[in-house]
Amino acid sequence: MATPTAGLTFDRPTGYVIPMIRAGMIEVKREGRQRREAPEIAVLSDCHKQFAHEGLQRLVMDLACTAAEATTMFAELSPLNELELLEQFSATHAINTALDKSLRSGDVVWGYIPAMLRPIFVPGTKPGMDEVLFEIDEKHGFATSMDFIVALAYYAGAIIRRMTEATERSVEDTLLLLESRARKAWTELDAYDNRDYMTR
């Protein structure tokens, strides 16, 4: 299966955001397959090959901002605001963790999603985004940090699916809308990014 980035090149890690979300939404059997065979892992690996570790550091921030924008888009269709949606997500995760003894080690990252997105909606919230990423890396290691990037893509993809059900807009049209709305946040991240790829 060709990956969503096959034949594509990007001058910055941000270009991988929508392909990551799209890859996570591809309906293929993931259980029992080699991890590297999953389309979203192939996209993540492609980003790493092109931009190394620094690229992944930027990609996780881009994905977090995009996931936050997806949350806002969903809140516009819901009686709940963004923080209430994150609280609901957090509570559901806590219940699943308590009841489901089959959860794999990588599933721990789902509990960090609300903490990662909350500072976007309430600036100054502690822990901050950098602190969340540091905790994941320190407590769980590099592989789990990669799982967190994938989880953010899954989270955004799940919201996209819910929105398509509510609006009858196609998945692709909803992804394009999300991309257009997320560009403002990506531009703001550009202003603080002084990594080498910004001057290529």
Short mmCIF file of C-alpha atoms in Angstrom, two decimals:
data_model
loop_
_atom_site.label_atom_id
_atom_site.label_comp_id
_atom_site.label_asym_id
_atom_site.label_seq_id
_atom_site.Cartn_x
_atom_site.Cartn_y
_atom_site.Cartn_z
CA MET A 1 0.00 0.00 0.00
CA ALA A 2 1.37 3.41 -0.97
CA THR A 3 1.68 5.82 1.94
CA PRO A 4 -0.18 9.16 1.85
CA THR A 5 3.17 10.89 1.32
CA ALA A 6 4.39 8.64 -1.53
CA GLY A 7 5.98 10.83 -4.20
CA LEU A 8 5.55 14.00 -2.11
CA THR A 9 8.23 16.21 -0.60
CA PHE A 10 7.79 18.96 1.97
CA ASP A 11 10.10 21.82 2.86
CA ARG A 12 8.95 21.76 6.50
CA PRO A 13 7.58 19.14 8.92
CA THR A 14 4.23 20.93 8.92
CA GLY A 15 3.56 19.41 5.51
CA TYR A 16 3.18 16.03 7.19
CA VAL A 17 0.30 17.06 9.48
CA ILE A 18 -2.67 16.41 7.19
CA PRO A 19 -1.07 13.28 5.66
CA MET A 20 -0.56 11.94 9.21
CA ILE A 21 -4.22 12.49 10.07
CA ARG A 22 -5.33 11.06 6.74
CA ALA A 23 -3.08 8.01 7.21
CA GLY A 24 -4.51 7.35 10.66
CA MET A 25 -7.99 7.30 9.14
CA ILE A 26 -7.15 4.65 6.53
CA GLU A 27 -9.20 1.58 7.39
CA VAL A 28 -6.68 -1.25 7.44
CA LYS A 29 -6.19 -3.99 9.99
CA ARG A 30 -3.47 -2.84 12.40
CA GLU A 31 -3.57 -5.64 14.95
CA GLY A 32 -1.09 -8.41 14.18
CA ARG A 33 0.80 -6.32 11.62
CA GLN A 34 4.36 -5.05 11.92
CA ARG A 35 4.21 -1.58 13.43
CA ARG A 36 6.19 -0.09 10.55
CA GLU A 37 3.53 -1.33 8.11
CA ALA A 38 0.84 0.99 9.49
CA PRO A 39 0.32 3.95 7.11
CA GLU A 40 0.62 6.56 9.87
CA ILE A 41 3.93 5.07 11.04
CA ALA A 42 5.20 5.18 7.46
CA VAL A 43 4.35 8.89 7.30
CA LEU A 44 6.04 9.51 10.66
CA SER A 45 9.14 7.66 9.47
CA ASP A 46 9.15 9.68 6.26
CA CYS A 47 9.14 12.91 8.29
CA HIS A 48 11.97 11.61 10.46
CA LYS A 49 14.05 10.66 7.43
CA GLN A 50 13.69 14.11 5.94
CA PHE A 51 13.94 16.31 9.05
CA ALA A 52 15.44 14.04 11.77
CA HIS A 53 14.54 14.50 15.44
CA GLU A 54 14.07 18.26 15.12
CA GLY A 55 11.36 17.64 12.55
CA LEU A 56 9.45 15.40 14.95
CA GLN A 57 9.70 18.08 17.65
CA ARG A 58 8.00 20.52 15.29
CA LEU A 59 5.50 17.97 13.97
CA VAL A 60 4.12 17.21 17.42
CA MET A 61 3.47 20.93 18.03
CA ASP A 62 1.84 21.32 14.61
CA LEU A 63 -0.35 18.29 15.26
CA ALA A 64 -1.32 19.52 18.72
CA CYS A 65 -2.42 22.88 17.32
CA THR A 66 -4.32 21.12 14.53
CA ALA A 67 -6.00 18.78 17.03
CA ALA A 68 -6.98 21.82 19.07
CA GLU A 69 -8.50 23.46 15.98
CA ALA A 70 -10.40 20.24 15.26
CA THR A 71 -11.72 20.38 18.83
CA THR A 72 -12.90 23.96 18.23
CA MET A 73 -14.61 22.95 15.00
CA PHE A 74 -16.41 20.15 16.85
CA ALA A 75 -17.35 22.49 19.70
CA GLU A 76 -19.08 24.71 17.15
CA LEU A 77 -21.43 21.79 16.45
CA SER A 78 -21.79 20.74 20.09
CA PRO A 79 -23.44 22.14 23.23
CA LEU A 80 -20.05 21.65 24.93
CA ASN A 81 -17.13 24.04 24.66
CA GLU A 82 -13.56 22.94 24.00
CA LEU A 83 -12.58 22.52 27.66
CA GLU A 84 -15.74 20.54 28.39
CA LEU A 85 -15.01 18.28 25.42
CA LEU A 86 -11.48 17.70 26.73
CA GLU A 87 -12.84 16.92 30.21
CA GLN A 88 -15.27 14.42 28.69
CA PHE A 89 -12.44 12.84 26.69
CA SER A 90 -10.25 12.67 29.80
CA ALA A 91 -13.01 11.06 31.87
CA THR A 92 -13.71 8.47 29.17
CA HIS A 93 -10.02 7.60 28.99
CA ALA A 94 -9.77 7.25 32.76
CA ILE A 95 -12.73 4.86 32.83
CA ASN A 96 -11.35 2.80 29.96
CA THR A 97 -7.95 2.59 31.64
CA ALA A 98 -9.49 1.43 34.91
CA LEU A 99 -11.71 -1.21 33.32
CA ASP A 100 -9.71 -2.48 30.36
CA LYS A 101 -6.76 -4.57 31.54
CA SER A 102 -5.77 -5.30 27.93
CA LEU A 103 -4.53 -1.77 27.23
CA ARG A 104 -1.05 -1.75 25.75
CA SER A 105 1.82 0.39 27.04
CA GLY A 106 1.43 2.86 24.17
CA ASP A 107 -2.16 3.56 25.17
CA VAL A 108 -0.93 5.65 28.12
CA VAL A 109 -0.38 8.56 25.71
CA TRP A 110 -4.11 9.12 25.25
CA GLY A 111 -4.31 10.48 28.79
CA TYR A 112 -1.88 13.25 27.86
CA ILE A 113 -3.95 14.66 25.00
CA PRO A 114 -6.19 16.91 27.18
CA ALA A 115 -3.13 18.18 29.08
CA MET A 116 -1.37 18.97 25.79
CA LEU A 117 -4.32 20.84 24.28
CA ARG A 118 -5.60 22.70 27.34
CA PRO A 119 -2.84 25.39 27.29
CA ILE A 120 -3.88 26.26 23.73
CA PHE A 121 -7.36 27.19 24.97
CA VAL A 122 -6.24 28.64 28.32
CA PRO A 123 -2.78 30.23 27.97
CA GLY A 124 -0.69 29.91 31.10
CA THR A 125 -2.24 26.58 32.09
CA LYS A 126 0.14 24.25 33.89
CA PRO A 127 1.60 21.93 32.87
CA GLY A 128 2.52 23.71 29.66
CA MET A 129 2.87 21.94 26.32
CA ASP A 130 6.67 21.62 26.61
CA GLU A 131 6.29 20.22 30.13
CA VAL A 132 3.80 17.60 28.91
CA LEU A 133 6.17 16.49 26.15
CA PHE A 134 9.09 16.39 28.59
CA GLU A 135 7.11 14.21 31.02
CA ILE A 136 6.14 11.74 28.29
CA ASP A 137 9.75 11.41 27.19
CA GLU A 138 11.17 11.19 30.71
CA LYS A 139 8.61 8.77 32.14
CA HIS A 140 7.91 6.61 29.11
CA GLY A 141 10.76 7.04 26.62
CA PHE A 142 11.24 7.95 22.98
CA ALA A 143 8.98 5.23 21.54
CA THR A 144 6.05 6.48 23.61
CA SER A 145 6.78 10.03 22.49
CA MET A 146 6.32 8.75 18.92
CA ASP A 147 3.10 7.02 20.00
CA PHE A 148 1.88 10.39 21.26
CA ILE A 149 2.38 12.00 17.84
CA VAL A 150 0.33 9.17 16.31
CA ALA A 151 -2.33 9.52 19.03
CA LEU A 152 -2.77 13.22 18.22
CA ALA A 153 -3.34 12.26 14.57
CA TYR A 154 -5.87 9.58 15.61
CA TYR A 155 -7.64 12.07 17.88
CA ALA A 156 -7.98 14.65 15.10
CA GLY A 157 -9.11 11.94 12.69
CA ALA A 158 -11.78 10.74 15.10
CA ILE A 159 -13.14 14.28 15.36
CA ILE A 160 -13.13 14.59 11.57
CA ARG A 161 -15.27 11.44 11.34
CA ARG A 162 -17.73 12.75 13.94
CA MET A 163 -18.02 16.05 12.09
CA THR A 164 -18.70 14.35 8.77
CA GLU A 165 -21.56 12.48 10.42
CA ALA A 166 -22.98 15.71 11.81
CA THR A 167 -22.57 17.89 8.72
CA GLU A 168 -22.74 15.40 5.82
CA ARG A 169 -19.57 17.05 4.53
CA SER A 170 -17.06 14.58 3.08
CA VAL A 171 -13.96 13.52 5.01
CA GLU A 172 -11.71 15.17 2.43
CA ASP A 173 -13.64 18.46 2.50
CA THR A 174 -13.53 18.47 6.31
CA LEU A 175 -9.79 17.80 6.26
CA LEU A 176 -9.29 20.70 3.84
CA LEU A 177 -11.34 22.97 6.10
CA LEU A 178 -9.29 21.88 9.11
CA GLU A 179 -6.07 22.54 7.19
CA SER A 180 -7.17 26.04 6.21
CA ARG A 181 -8.16 26.88 9.79
CA ALA A 182 -4.97 25.43 11.29
CA ARG A 183 -2.69 27.49 9.06
CA LYS A 184 -2.88 30.48 11.43
CA ALA A 185 -1.47 28.39 14.29
CA TRP A 186 1.22 26.92 12.04
CA THR A 187 2.28 30.43 10.99
CA GLU A 188 2.52 31.45 14.64
CA LEU A 189 4.76 28.45 15.31
CA ASP A 190 6.93 29.47 12.33
CA ALA A 191 7.64 32.79 14.03
CA TYR A 192 9.36 31.03 16.95
CA ASP A 193 11.02 28.24 14.98
CA ASN A 194 14.70 28.86 14.22
CA ARG A 195 15.63 25.34 13.16
CA ASP A 196 17.73 24.84 10.01
CA TYR A 197 14.85 23.72 7.78
CA MET A 198 13.23 27.16 8.15
CA THR A 199 16.02 28.69 6.05
CA ARG A 200 16.35 26.08 3.33
#
